[in-house]
Tab-separated table of C-alpha atoms in Angstrom:
chain	number	residue	atom	x	y	z
A	68	UNK	CA	75.185	11.380	-17.488
A	69	UNK	CA	72.993	13.993	-18.806
A	70	UNK	CA	74.231	17.648	-18.535
A	71	UNK	CA	70.898	18.938	-16.743
A	72	UNK	CA	71.398	15.938	-14.183
A	73	UNK	CA	75.003	16.716	-13.713
A	74	UNK	CA	74.234	20.231	-13.131
A	75	UNK	CA	71.407	19.439	-10.881
A	76	UNK	CA	73.748	17.148	-8.835
A	77	UNK	CA	76.367	19.960	-8.560
A	78	UNK	CA	73.533	22.376	-7.291
A	79	UNK	CA	72.775	19.887	-4.522
A	80	UNK	CA	76.084	18.991	-3.448
A	81	UNK	CA	76.803	22.624	-3.164
A	82	UNK	CA	73.939	22.872	-0.566
A	83	UNK	CA	75.274	19.926	1.454
A	84	UNK	CA	77.735	22.011	3.549
A	85	UNK	CA	74.906	24.390	4.267
A	86	UNK	CA	72.552	21.391	5.266
A	87	UNK	CA	74.998	19.847	7.367
A	88	UNK	CA	75.803	23.084	9.296
A	89	UNK	CA	71.880	23.606	9.717
A	90	UNK	CA	71.551	20.169	11.088
A	91	UNK	CA	74.656	20.646	13.565
A	92	UNK	CA	73.672	24.097	14.756
A	93	UNK	CA	69.615	23.582	14.616
A	94	UNK	CA	68.358	20.225	14.490
A	95	UNK	CA	70.807	18.105	16.700
A	96	UNK	CA	70.231	20.844	19.445
A	97	UNK	CA	66.417	20.349	18.813
A	98	UNK	CA	66.412	16.562	18.973
A	99	UNK	CA	68.872	16.495	22.174
A	100	UNK	CA	66.823	19.066	24.030
A	101	UNK	CA	63.623	16.799	23.298
A	102	UNK	CA	65.435	13.581	24.427
A	103	UNK	CA	66.644	15.525	27.880
A	104	UNK	CA	63.174	16.712	28.361
A	105	UNK	CA	62.371	13.048	29.167
A	106	UNK	CA	65.332	12.766	31.745
A	107	UNK	CA	66.440	14.219	34.943
A	108	UNK	CA	69.551	15.804	34.013
A	109	UNK	CA	72.110	17.532	36.035
A	110	UNK	CA	74.405	18.735	33.229
A	111	UNK	CA	76.733	15.758	33.616
A	112	UNK	CA	74.471	12.712	33.967
A	113	UNK	CA	70.945	11.633	33.308
A	114	UNK	CA	68.695	9.101	33.999
A	115	UNK	CA	65.171	8.175	32.209
A	116	UNK	CA	62.130	9.655	34.122
A	117	UNK	CA	59.629	9.508	31.196
A	118	UNK	CA	56.773	11.958	31.199
A	119	UNK	CA	57.391	13.141	34.917
A	120	UNK	CA	58.561	16.838	33.560
A	121	UNK	CA	55.629	17.284	31.435
A	122	UNK	CA	53.169	16.098	34.017
A	123	UNK	CA	55.063	18.278	36.711
A	124	UNK	CA	54.520	21.265	34.187
A	125	UNK	CA	50.901	20.691	33.797
A	126	UNK	CA	50.096	20.043	37.425
A	127	UNK	CA	52.418	22.703	39.119
A	128	UNK	CA	49.969	25.429	38.685
A	129	UNK	CA	52.709	27.849	37.393
A	130	UNK	CA	51.990	27.119	34.033
A	131	UNK	CA	49.337	29.847	33.028
A	132	UNK	CA	51.759	32.351	35.042
A	133	UNK	CA	54.530	31.353	32.853
A	134	UNK	CA	52.491	31.536	29.704
A	135	UNK	CA	51.172	34.960	30.605
A	136	UNK	CA	54.589	36.265	31.215
A	137	UNK	CA	55.747	34.992	27.937
A	138	UNK	CA	52.876	36.617	26.317
A	139	UNK	CA	53.387	39.919	27.650
A	140	UNK	CA	56.977	39.967	26.954
A	141	UNK	CA	56.021	38.782	23.484
A	142	UNK	CA	53.495	41.775	22.934
A	143	UNK	CA	56.094	44.101	24.202
A	144	UNK	CA	58.247	43.062	20.883
A	145	UNK	CA	56.410	45.329	18.483
A	146	UNK	CA	56.727	48.536	21.018
A	147	UNK	CA	60.671	48.107	20.593
A	148	UNK	CA	60.166	47.875	16.797
A	149	UNK	CA	58.306	51.186	16.591
A	150	UNK	CA	60.604	52.857	19.177
A	151	UNK	CA	63.520	51.637	17.020
A	152	UNK	CA	61.882	53.313	13.995
A	153	UNK	CA	61.421	56.641	15.644
A	154	UNK	CA	64.873	56.563	17.042
A	155	UNK	CA	66.196	55.659	13.771
A	156	UNK	CA	64.274	58.548	11.900
A	157	UNK	CA	65.566	60.855	14.853
A	158	UNK	CA	69.197	59.497	14.554
A	159	UNK	CA	69.531	60.042	10.869
A	160	UNK	CA	68.385	63.822	10.795
A	161	UNK	CA	71.785	65.344	10.802
A	162	UNK	CA	71.397	67.670	13.256
A	163	UNK	CA	74.477	68.748	15.633
A	164	UNK	CA	75.917	65.768	17.526
A	165	UNK	CA	74.232	63.053	15.374
A	166	UNK	CA	77.270	60.843	15.147
A	167	UNK	CA	77.662	60.876	18.961
A	168	UNK	CA	73.999	60.038	19.634
A	169	UNK	CA	74.370	57.140	16.948
A	170	UNK	CA	77.268	55.536	18.792
A	171	UNK	CA	75.613	56.015	22.012
A	172	UNK	CA	72.728	54.516	21.169
A	173	UNK	CA	74.568	51.262	19.742
A	174	UNK	CA	76.531	51.019	22.901
A	175	UNK	CA	74.106	48.837	24.784
A	176	UNK	CA	73.719	46.255	21.843
A	177	UNK	CA	77.690	45.354	21.891
A	178	UNK	CA	77.675	44.831	25.991
A	179	UNK	CA	77.198	41.353	26.923
A	180	UNK	CA	73.891	40.406	28.962
A	181	UNK	CA	75.752	39.958	32.164
A	182	UNK	CA	77.076	43.554	32.071
A	183	UNK	CA	73.726	44.880	31.213
A	184	UNK	CA	72.109	42.813	34.160
A	185	UNK	CA	74.660	44.061	36.654
A	186	UNK	CA	74.083	47.682	35.303
A	187	UNK	CA	70.243	47.263	35.914
A	188	UNK	CA	70.821	45.604	39.141
A	189	UNK	CA	72.714	48.766	40.574
A	190	UNK	CA	70.361	51.246	38.641
A	191	UNK	CA	67.168	49.519	40.136
A	192	UNK	CA	68.578	48.628	43.458
A	193	UNK	CA	66.808	50.358	46.843
A	194	UNK	CA	69.697	52.673	46.852
A	195	UNK	CA	70.103	53.298	42.886
A	196	UNK	CA	69.822	55.884	40.530
A	197	UNK	CA	66.354	55.108	39.645
A	198	UNK	CA	64.898	55.575	43.098
A	199	UNK	CA	66.807	58.400	44.006
A	200	UNK	CA	65.643	60.180	40.823
A	201	UNK	CA	62.035	59.638	41.194
A	202	UNK	CA	62.248	60.637	45.028
A	203	UNK	CA	63.991	63.772	44.037
A	204	UNK	CA	60.794	64.215	41.509
A	205	UNK	CA	58.791	63.566	44.667
A	206	UNK	CA	57.033	60.600	42.934
A	207	UNK	CA	57.977	57.845	45.500
A	208	UNK	CA	59.298	57.560	48.566
A	209	UNK	CA	62.852	56.335	47.178
A	210	UNK	CA	62.585	52.952	48.707
A	211	UNK	CA	60.761	51.084	46.088
A	212	UNK	CA	62.128	47.503	45.767
A	213	UNK	CA	62.066	47.020	41.993
A	214	UNK	CA	63.661	43.869	41.484
A	215	UNK	CA	61.949	41.905	44.441
A	216	UNK	CA	58.485	42.369	43.599
A	217	UNK	CA	57.354	40.371	40.714
A	218	UNK	CA	55.538	43.280	38.559
A	219	UNK	CA	58.169	45.523	38.816
A	220	UNK	CA	60.895	43.071	38.420
A	221	UNK	CA	59.126	42.060	35.004
A	222	UNK	CA	58.819	45.670	33.912
A	223	UNK	CA	62.521	46.400	34.683
A	224	UNK	CA	63.199	43.132	32.535
A	225	UNK	CA	61.369	44.629	29.865
A	226	UNK	CA	63.067	47.841	30.202
A	227	UNK	CA	66.548	45.980	30.156
A	228	UNK	CA	65.360	44.268	26.858
A	229	UNK	CA	64.282	47.375	25.097
A	230	UNK	CA	67.487	49.292	26.362
A	231	UNK	CA	69.961	46.673	24.893
A	232	UNK	CA	68.065	46.108	21.568
A	233	UNK	CA	66.963	49.695	20.856
A	234	UNK	CA	70.408	50.578	19.287
A	235	UNK	CA	70.393	47.352	17.053
A	236	UNK	CA	66.702	48.035	15.719
A	237	UNK	CA	67.582	51.618	15.249
A	238	UNK	CA	70.839	51.311	13.528
A	239	UNK	CA	70.574	47.898	11.750
A	240	UNK	CA	67.025	47.096	10.858
A	241	UNK	CA	65.959	50.645	9.581
A	242	UNK	CA	69.439	51.864	8.712
A	243	UNK	CA	68.987	51.394	4.890
A	244	UNK	CA	65.051	52.217	4.675
A	245	UNK	CA	65.246	55.518	6.774
A	246	UNK	CA	68.174	56.865	4.889
A	247	UNK	CA	66.358	56.310	1.337
A	248	UNK	CA	62.910	57.929	2.416
A	249	UNK	CA	62.241	60.838	0.599
A	250	UNK	CA	62.815	64.206	2.856
A	251	UNK	CA	59.151	65.332	2.355
A	252	UNK	CA	57.495	62.202	4.111
């Protein structure tokens, strides 16, 4: 066997575990999900129904609502990146208490989604902190049902996403670039 061929073979063999992990973590679930899209599956057993799920999606009438909601959510993502950049610049100005605020912004990131959901449910309840605060400012009557109306519930969902990912974006995505920016910028 030629030296270059042997060296190439060693390189390809060293990539094999990574490709096996990729297949197990990404490709198998994708293929499995595609297969289950043609079945009626309750989590334990499934039976073949063909294209029924796809015809249901396109004839149900909710497809455009779902696509609109996904588009609005997708378009809100650049906002979190911009806000994360602003927060990271502010956090790395070493003013009094900057370490405390750096930790405070990261706490929502380490909370589980269930905990964040429960917290938001309590905050945006009819007798929650948000309604009380807005009522104290005279902006609402204090009886807004944030989570039962589609537009406001969607805004709460986007706010929840922003709140939970702000610390991650501020402290991970921009930590290196912001620390090395010239002071005069």
